[in-house]
Amino acid sequence: QQQVKQSPQSLIVQKGGIPIINCAYENTAFDYFPWYQQFPGKGPALLIAIRPDVSEKKEGRFTISFNKSAKQFSLHIMDSQPGDSATYFCAARLTSGGGADGLTFGKGTHLIIQP
Amino acid sequence: DAGVIQSPRHEVTEMGQEVTLRCKPISGHNSLFWYRQTMMRGLELLIYFNNNVPIDDSGMPEDRFSAKMPNASFSTLKIQPSEPRDSAVYFCASTLFTGTRNTEAFFGQGTRLTVV
């Protein structure tokens, strides 16, 4: 059972455009929703994260929009650049009383920003 | 801090051999996670430890997989015997759990395992 569904699988956008990547989750107990960026040969690196008590978070050119009632969240990249070309993963996590739980990842979106 | 350190970066082994992957978490972090990444299944959580204690190993695919964390600065993931379908990139990640919240998860560079 896939608890976090991500779309699209791949995306090509012209430089300066606004790629949008969408995720939907099933477990309403999730309380932390990060986006990770991964370059070839590297481990995933945290890009931006949001908690369900806010509907939007911006950090630089990256924005997360969060819709708790729809159980959906999305990543927007403003003024996209060729250097943003990477694989992007959404994820979700719940925090139990005893400690950290692992992240549940979406399948990833391979993003290409064309010059 | 050097970040999460994994070794080796690449491993090629023959089917049936034992494989041991190693991870050194960020100093001071008290939670450690092992993930496996494949094209077909994406990033999957295999097992995680809080304060060196295994909490959830439900993601470990088979009994051939085992993980240990003998102290706060070292963990191993062992596959015995290895099979070609174990070929994947294995990531280790660590976080600090403060008692109420976790810090972000920092990932290592991964170990690319190829079983022939």
Tab-separated table of C-alpha atoms in Angstrom, chain A residues 25-110:
chain	number	residue	atom	x	y	z
A	25	TYR	CA	-1.193	11.099	1.490
A	26	GLU	CA	-3.495	8.673	3.257
A	27	ASN	CA	-2.469	8.575	6.896
A	28	THR	CA	-4.055	11.503	8.747
A	29	ALA	CA	-1.608	10.967	11.612
A	30	PHE	CA	1.281	12.291	9.535
A	31	ASP	CA	2.498	15.566	11.055
A	32	TYR	CA	5.529	16.521	9.009
A	33	PHE	CA	5.777	16.866	5.237
A	34	PRO	CA	9.216	17.496	3.744
A	35	TRP	CA	10.433	17.753	0.180
A	36	TYR	CA	13.821	16.330	-0.703
A	37	GLN	CA	16.036	17.091	-3.678
A	38	GLN	CA	18.394	14.473	-5.038
A	39	PHE	CA	21.154	14.887	-7.602
A	40	PRO	CA	22.689	11.871	-9.371
A	41	GLY	CA	25.111	9.986	-7.157
A	42	LYS	CA	24.090	11.902	-4.051
A	43	GLY	CA	21.815	11.262	-1.125
A	44	PRO	CA	18.504	13.119	-0.781
A	45	ALA	CA	18.810	16.553	0.830
A	46	LEU	CA	16.046	18.439	2.588
A	47	LEU	CA	14.710	21.310	0.500
A	48	ILE	CA	11.733	22.594	2.493
A	49	ALA	CA	9.224	21.156	4.949
A	50	ILE	CA	5.817	22.009	6.359
A	51	ARG	CA	3.654	20.974	9.285
A	52	PRO	CA	-0.130	20.630	8.956
A	53	ASP	CA	-0.923	23.710	11.042
A	54	VAL	CA	-0.036	26.036	8.133
A	55	SER	CA	-1.297	26.121	4.544
A	56	GLU	CA	1.779	27.551	2.844
A	57	LYS	CA	5.480	27.924	3.423
A	58	LYS	CA	8.023	29.780	1.294
A	59	GLU	CA	11.784	29.510	1.356
A	60	GLY	CA	13.490	31.423	-1.392
A	61	ARG	CA	12.151	30.231	-4.739
A	62	PHE	CA	10.508	27.141	-3.230
A	63	THR	CA	6.943	27.075	-1.894
A	64	ILE	CA	4.914	24.293	-0.333
A	65	SER	CA	1.141	24.520	-0.506
A	66	PHE	CA	-0.708	22.288	1.946
A	67	ASN	CA	-4.390	21.299	1.911
A	68	LYS	CA	-5.157	19.326	5.044
A	69	SER	CA	-8.790	18.557	4.193
A	70	ALA	CA	-7.810	17.146	0.803
A	71	LYS	CA	-4.732	15.422	2.214
A	72	GLN	CA	-2.612	16.957	-0.512
A	73	PHE	CA	0.506	19.087	-0.720
A	74	SER	CA	2.544	20.468	-3.567
A	75	LEU	CA	5.908	21.993	-4.363
A	76	HIS	CA	6.233	25.060	-6.569
A	77	ILE	CA	9.590	26.277	-7.868
A	78	MET	CA	9.545	29.921	-8.907
A	79	ASP	CA	11.850	31.252	-11.631
A	80	SER	CA	13.226	27.750	-12.245
A	81	GLN	CA	16.854	27.390	-13.325
A	82	PRO	CA	18.769	24.591	-15.082
A	83	GLY	CA	20.544	23.946	-11.774
A	84	ASP	CA	17.187	22.910	-10.295
A	85	SER	CA	17.208	19.849	-12.566
A	86	ALA	CA	17.097	16.921	-10.142
A	87	THR	CA	14.775	14.301	-8.725
A	88	TYR	CA	12.332	15.610	-6.137
A	89	PHE	CA	10.703	13.472	-3.481
A	90	CYS	CA	7.825	14.352	-1.238
A	91	ALA	CA	7.622	12.547	2.059
A	92	ALA	CA	5.563	12.293	5.205
A	93	ARG	CA	6.301	11.311	8.756
A	94	LEU	CA	4.544	10.965	12.052
A	95	THR	CA	6.119	11.594	15.401
A	96	SER	CA	5.262	8.982	17.957
A	97	GLY	CA	5.666	9.616	21.627
A	98	GLY	CA	8.755	7.484	21.853
A	99	GLY	CA	10.850	9.053	19.165
A	100	ALA	CA	11.350	9.538	15.474
A	101	ASP	CA	9.541	7.518	12.863
A	102	GLY	CA	10.914	6.945	9.413
A	103	LEU	CA	9.924	8.940	6.364
A	104	THR	CA	7.434	7.533	3.861
A	105	PHE	CA	8.489	8.745	0.430
A	106	GLY	CA	6.664	9.335	-2.818
A	107	LYS	CA	8.102	7.667	-5.907
A	108	GLY	CA	9.877	10.835	-7.046
A	109	THR	CA	9.640	13.333	-9.913
A	110	HIS	CA	12.485	13.683	-12.385
